[in-house]
């Protein structure tokens, strides 16, 4: 359902149900939560890459697997939402950069993979949609909280209420993703990006990541105080002192994550 491996201090999370267009069922939700938990508990990681196998990234929830009948639908939807939501919570709080690379289609609950990411790259031609309205349910996977913050409440309402499908260029223009690359370059671009971040200022990235995610719910005064505290913590790290010395010596710094 979801493959997970760590190579060179990078965690690779890959949706791996291509025969079903990586539709998310209970087993996939459980595997995602396990992967998110492993990422959260691994202090040796320096970056994460999330991708999908097959012709599309993910069509979202596996509607056919939600219920054996109408009576079971509330429990089935609740179980799936709880798994996805806990995984998203964990991924949003990890201390290393996350890169998500999408192609083909990214819909419904699969949009939740975009939100904890720091850099999201899409292949040309990728389609983005919510799709909840057409099956008569409400949105999950953080769509009602994240989506308006990324693209604005008017555009979010349009995607949620009118089931508007947008392409990769529009998604980049609206701020849902960072950039668009040709489909045959997506894997290489994603790999280069995650390796660049993994070789970067891991401790500094961790502090900035936390501050950015908290910016949606904090005040300016509190954010400024938190920035001061973060700067003081970073000043004790070997990476910060070493990078400043390298800068003054006009040399390229080497970051170790310490």
CSV table of C-alpha atoms in Angstrom, one decimal:
chain,number,residue,atom,x,y,z
A,1,UNK,CA,0.0,0.0,0.0
A,2,UNK,CA,2.7,2.5,1.1
A,3,UNK,CA,6.4,1.7,0.8
A,4,UNK,CA,8.9,3.2,3.3
A,5,UNK,CA,12.6,3.3,3.3
A,6,UNK,CA,15.5,5.4,4.5
A,7,UNK,CA,18.5,6.1,2.3
A,8,UNK,CA,21.2,8.6,3.1
A,9,UNK,CA,19.2,10.1,5.9
A,10,UNK,CA,16.2,10.7,3.6
A,11,UNK,CA,12.9,9.0,4.3
A,12,UNK,CA,11.1,7.9,1.1
A,13,UNK,CA,7.4,7.5,1.4
A,14,UNK,CA,5.7,6.1,-1.8
A,15,UNK,CA,2.1,5.5,-2.4
A,16,UNK,CA,2.2,2.0,-3.9
A,17,UNK,CA,-1.2,0.9,-5.1
A,18,UNK,CA,-1.0,1.7,-8.8
A,19,UNK,CA,-3.6,-0.7,-9.9
A,20,UNK,CA,-6.2,1.4,-7.9
A,21,UNK,CA,-4.6,4.7,-8.8
A,22,UNK,CA,-3.3,4.8,-5.3
A,23,UNK,CA,-6.8,5.1,-3.8
A,24,UNK,CA,-6.6,5.4,0.0
A,25,UNK,CA,-8.3,2.6,1.9
A,26,UNK,CA,-8.0,1.6,5.6
A,27,UNK,CA,-4.8,-0.4,4.9
A,28,UNK,CA,-3.2,2.6,3.2
A,29,UNK,CA,-4.3,4.8,6.1
A,30,UNK,CA,-2.7,2.5,8.6
A,31,UNK,CA,0.5,2.2,6.5
A,32,UNK,CA,0.7,6.0,6.2
A,33,UNK,CA,0.3,6.5,9.9
A,34,UNK,CA,3.0,3.9,10.6
A,35,UNK,CA,5.3,5.7,8.2
A,36,UNK,CA,4.5,9.1,9.8
A,37,UNK,CA,5.2,7.7,13.2
A,38,UNK,CA,8.5,6.2,12.1
A,39,UNK,CA,9.5,9.6,10.6
A,40,UNK,CA,8.6,11.4,13.8
A,41,UNK,CA,10.6,9.0,15.9
A,42,UNK,CA,13.7,9.0,13.7
A,43,UNK,CA,16.2,11.6,14.9
A,44,UNK,CA,18.6,10.7,12.2
A,45,UNK,CA,16.5,11.9,9.3
A,46,UNK,CA,17.3,15.1,7.4
A,47,UNK,CA,14.5,15.2,4.8
A,48,UNK,CA,11.4,13.4,3.6
A,49,UNK,CA,10.2,12.7,0.0
A,50,UNK,CA,6.6,11.7,-0.7
A,51,UNK,CA,5.7,10.3,-4.1
A,52,UNK,CA,3.2,8.0,-5.8
A,53,UNK,CA,3.8,4.9,-8.0
A,54,UNK,CA,1.8,4.4,-11.3
A,55,UNK,CA,0.0,6.7,-13.6
A,56,UNK,CA,-1.3,9.1,-10.9
A,57,UNK,CA,-0.2,10.3,-7.5
A,58,UNK,CA,-3.6,9.5,-5.9
A,59,UNK,CA,-7.3,9.8,-6.6
A,60,UNK,CA,-8.0,10.2,-2.9
A,61,UNK,CA,-10.2,7.9,-0.8
A,62,UNK,CA,-11.2,4.5,-2.1
A,63,UNK,CA,-14.9,5.1,-2.2
A,64,UNK,CA,-15.7,1.4,-2.9
A,65,UNK,CA,-13.8,0.3,0.3
A,66,UNK,CA,-15.5,2.8,2.6
A,67,UNK,CA,-18.6,0.7,3.4
A,68,UNK,CA,-20.2,-2.7,2.9
A,69,UNK,CA,-23.5,-0.9,3.3
A,70,UNK,CA,-25.1,2.4,4.4
A,71,UNK,CA,-25.2,1.4,8.0
A,72,UNK,CA,-21.4,1.0,8.2
A,73,UNK,CA,-20.7,4.3,6.4
A,74,UNK,CA,-20.3,6.5,9.5
A,75,UNK,CA,-17.8,4.1,11.1
A,76,UNK,CA,-15.9,3.5,7.9
A,77,UNK,CA,-15.5,7.2,7.2
A,78,UNK,CA,-14.6,8.0,10.7
A,79,UNK,CA,-11.9,5.2,10.8
A,80,UNK,CA,-10.3,6.5,7.6
A,81,UNK,CA,-10.4,10.1,8.7
A,82,UNK,CA,-8.8,9.4,12.1
A,83,UNK,CA,-5.9,7.5,10.4
A,84,UNK,CA,-5.3,10.3,7.8
A,85,UNK,CA,-5.6,13.1,10.3
A,86,UNK,CA,-3.2,11.6,12.8
A,87,UNK,CA,-0.7,11.0,10.1
A,88,UNK,CA,-1.1,14.6,8.9
A,89,UNK,CA,-0.6,15.9,12.4
A,90,UNK,CA,2.6,14.0,12.8
A,91,UNK,CA,4.0,15.0,9.4
A,92,UNK,CA,3.2,18.7,10.1
A,93,UNK,CA,5.2,18.5,13.3
A,94,UNK,CA,8.3,16.7,12.1
A,95,UNK,CA,11.6,18.7,12.3
A,96,UNK,CA,12.9,18.1,8.8
A,97,UNK,CA,11.9,19.4,5.4
A,98,UNK,CA,9.3,17.5,3.5
A,99,UNK,CA,9.1,17.4,-0.3
A,100,UNK,CA,6.0,16.1,-2.1
A,101,UNK,CA,6.1,15.3,-5.8
A,102,UNK,CA,2.7,14.7,-7.6
A,103,UNK,CA,1.7,13.7,-11.1
A,104,UNK,CA,-1.4,12.7,-13.0
A,105,UNK,CA,-4.0,13.5,-10.4
A,106,UNK,CA,-4.1,14.5,-6.8
A,107,UNK,CA,-7.6,14.5,-5.4
A,108,UNK,CA,-9.8,14.4,-2.3
A,109,UNK,CA,-8.0,13.2,0.8
A,110,UNK,CA,-4.7,12.9,-1.2
A,111,UNK,CA,-4.5,16.7,-1.1
A,112,UNK,CA,-3.6,16.2,2.5
A,113,UNK,CA,-0.1,15.1,1.3
A,114,UNK,CA,0.5,18.6,0.0
A,115,UNK,CA,-0.2,20.4,3.2
A,116,UNK,CA,2.6,19.3,5.6
A,117,UNK,CA,5.1,19.6,2.7
A,118,UNK,CA,7.5,22.5,2.5
A,119,UNK,CA,8.2,22.1,-1.2
A,120,UNK,CA,5.6,20.6,-3.5
A,121,UNK,CA,6.5,19.9,-7.2
A,122,UNK,CA,4.0,18.8,-9.8
A,123,UNK,CA,4.4,17.3,-13.2
A,124,UNK,CA,2.9,19.2,-16.2
A,125,UNK,CA,-0.7,18.2,-16.7
A,126,UNK,CA,-1.4,17.1,-13.1
A,127,UNK,CA,-5.0,17.7,-12.1
A,128,UNK,CA,-6.1,18.8,-8.6
A,129,UNK,CA,-9.6,18.5,-7.3
A,130,UNK,CA,-11.5,18.0,-4.0
A,131,UNK,CA,-14.4,15.9,-5.2
A,132,UNK,CA,-16.2,15.6,-1.9
A,133,UNK,CA,-19.4,17.4,-3.0
A,134,UNK,CA,-20.1,15.0,-5.9
A,135,UNK,CA,-20.3,12.0,-3.5
A,136,UNK,CA,-22.2,13.9,-0.9
A,137,UNK,CA,-19.7,14.0,2.0
A,138,UNK,CA,-17.8,16.7,3.7
A,139,UNK,CA,-14.0,17.3,3.3
A,140,UNK,CA,-11.4,15.7,5.4
A,141,UNK,CA,-7.5,15.5,5.5
A,142,UNK,CA,-7.2,19.1,6.5
A,143,UNK,CA,-8.8,20.5,3.4
A,144,UNK,CA,-11.1,22.9,5.2
A,145,UNK,CA,-8.2,24.3,7.3
A,146,UNK,CA,-5.3,24.2,4.9
A,147,UNK,CA,-6.8,24.9,1.5
A,148,UNK,CA,-8.2,28.4,2.3
A,149,UNK,CA,-4.8,29.3,3.8
A,150,UNK,CA,-2.9,28.2,0.7
A,151,UNK,CA,-5.2,29.6,-2.0
A,152,UNK,CA,-7.8,31.9,-0.2
A,153,UNK,CA,-11.3,31.1,1.0
A,154,UNK,CA,-13.0,32.1,-2.2
A,155,UNK,CA,-10.9,29.8,-4.4
A,156,UNK,CA,-11.2,27.0,-1.7
A,157,UNK,CA,-15.0,27.4,-1.7
A,158,UNK,CA,-15.0,27.1,-5.5
A,159,UNK,CA,-13.0,23.9,-5.4
A,160,UNK,CA,-15.0,22.4,-2.5
A,161,UNK,CA,-18.6,23.5,-3.5
A,162,UNK,CA,-18.3,23.5,-7.3
A,163,UNK,CA,-15.8,20.6,-7.5
A,164,UNK,CA,-13.6,22.8,-9.7
A,165,UNK,CA,-10.7,20.9,-11.2
A,166,UNK,CA,-7.5,22.9,-11.6
A,167,UNK,CA,-4.3,22.1,-13.5
A,168,UNK,CA,-0.7,22.2,-12.3
A,169,UNK,CA,-0.1,25.7,-13.7
A,170,UNK,CA,-3.1,27.1,-11.9
A,171,UNK,CA,-2.2,25.3,-8.7
A,172,UNK,CA,1.2,27.0,-8.8
A,173,UNK,CA,-0.3,30.4,-9.6
A,174,UNK,CA,-2.7,30.0,-6.7
A,175,UNK,CA,0.0,28.9,-4.2
A,176,UNK,CA,-1.2,25.3,-3.7
A,177,UNK,CA,2.2,24.0,-5.0
A,178,UNK,CA,5.6,25.5,-5.5
A,179,UNK,CA,6.5,24.7,-9.1
A,180,UNK,CA,5.7,22.7,-12.3
A,181,UNK,CA,8.2,20.6,-14.2
A,182,UNK,CA,7.8,18.4,-17.3
A,183,UNK,CA,6.6,14.9,-16.4
A,184,UNK,CA,9.7,13.2,-17.5
A,185,UNK,CA,11.8,15.4,-15.2
A,186,UNK,CA,9.6,15.1,-12.0
A,187,UNK,CA,11.5,12.2,-10.4
A,188,UNK,CA,14.9,13.9,-11.0
A,189,UNK,CA,13.7,17.3,-9.8
A,190,UNK,CA,12.2,15.8,-6.6
A,191,UNK,CA,15.3,13.8,-5.9
A,192,UNK,CA,17.6,16.8,-6.4
A,193,UNK,CA,15.4,19.0,-4.2
A,194,UNK,CA,15.2,16.5,-1.3
A,195,UNK,CA,18.9,15.8,-1.4
A,196,UNK,CA,19.7,19.6,-1.5
A,197,UNK,CA,17.5,20.1,1.6
A,198,UNK,CA,19.0,17.0,3.3
A,199,UNK,CA,22.4,18.5,2.8
A,200,UNK,CA,21.3,21.9,4.2
A,201,UNK,CA,21.0,23.5,7.6
A,202,UNK,CA,18.9,20.8,9.2
A,203,UNK,CA,18.6,22.5,12.6
A,204,UNK,CA,17.8,25.9,11.1
A,205,UNK,CA,15.2,24.3,8.8
A,206,UNK,CA,13.6,22.7,11.8
A,207,UNK,CA,13.2,26.0,13.7
A,208,UNK,CA,11.9,27.8,10.5
A,209,UNK,CA,9.5,25.0,9.7
A,210,UNK,CA,8.0,25.2,13.2
A,211,UNK,CA,7.7,29.0,13.1
A,212,UNK,CA,6.1,28.9,9.6
A,213,UNK,CA,3.5,26.3,10.6
A,214,UNK,CA,2.7,28.3,13.8
A,215,UNK,CA,2.4,31.5,12.0
A,216,UNK,CA,-1.2,30.7,11.0
A,217,UNK,CA,-2.3,30.7,14.7
A,218,UNK,CA,0.0,33.0,16.5
A,219,UNK,CA,0.3,36.8,17.1
A,220,UNK,CA,3.1,39.0,15.8
A,221,UNK,CA,4.4,39.6,19.3
A,222,UNK,CA,4.5,35.9,20.0
A,223,UNK,CA,6.1,35.1,16.6
A,224,UNK,CA,8.9,37.7,17.2
A,225,UNK,CA,9.6,36.3,20.7
A,226,UNK,CA,9.7,32.8,19.2
A,227,UNK,CA,12.1,34.0,16.5
A,228,UNK,CA,14.5,35.4,19.2
A,229,UNK,CA,14.4,32.1,21.2
A,230,UNK,CA,15.0,30.1,18.0
A,231,UNK,CA,18.0,32.2,17.0
A,232,UNK,CA,19.5,31.7,20.5
A,233,UNK,CA,19.0,27.9,20.3
A,234,UNK,CA,20.5,27.8,16.8
A,235,UNK,CA,23.5,29.9,17.9
A,236,UNK,CA,24.6,26.9,20.0
A,237,UNK,CA,24.7,24.5,17.1
A,238,UNK,CA,27.8,23.4,15.2
A,239,UNK,CA,26.2,24.0,11.9
A,240,UNK,CA,25.5,27.7,12.6
A,241,UNK,CA,29.0,28.5,13.9
A,242,UNK,CA,30.6,26.5,11.2
A,243,UNK,CA,28.5,28.1,8.4
A,244,UNK,CA,29.3,31.6,9.7
A,245,UNK,CA,33.0,30.8,9.7
A,246,UNK,CA,32.7,29.4,6.2
A,247,UNK,CA,30.9,32.5,5.0
A,248,UNK,CA,33.5,34.9,6.4
A,249,UNK,CA,36.2,32.7,4.8
A,250,UNK,CA,34.3,32.8,1.5
A,251,UNK,CA,34.0,29.0,1.6
A,252,UNK,CA,31.0,26.7,1.0
A,253,UNK,CA,29.7,25.4,4.3
A,254,UNK,CA,29.2,21.8,5.1
A,255,UNK,CA,26.2,21.1,7.3
A,256,UNK,CA,26.1,18.0,9.5
A,257,UNK,CA,22.7,18.5,11.1
A,258,UNK,CA,24.3,19.1,14.5
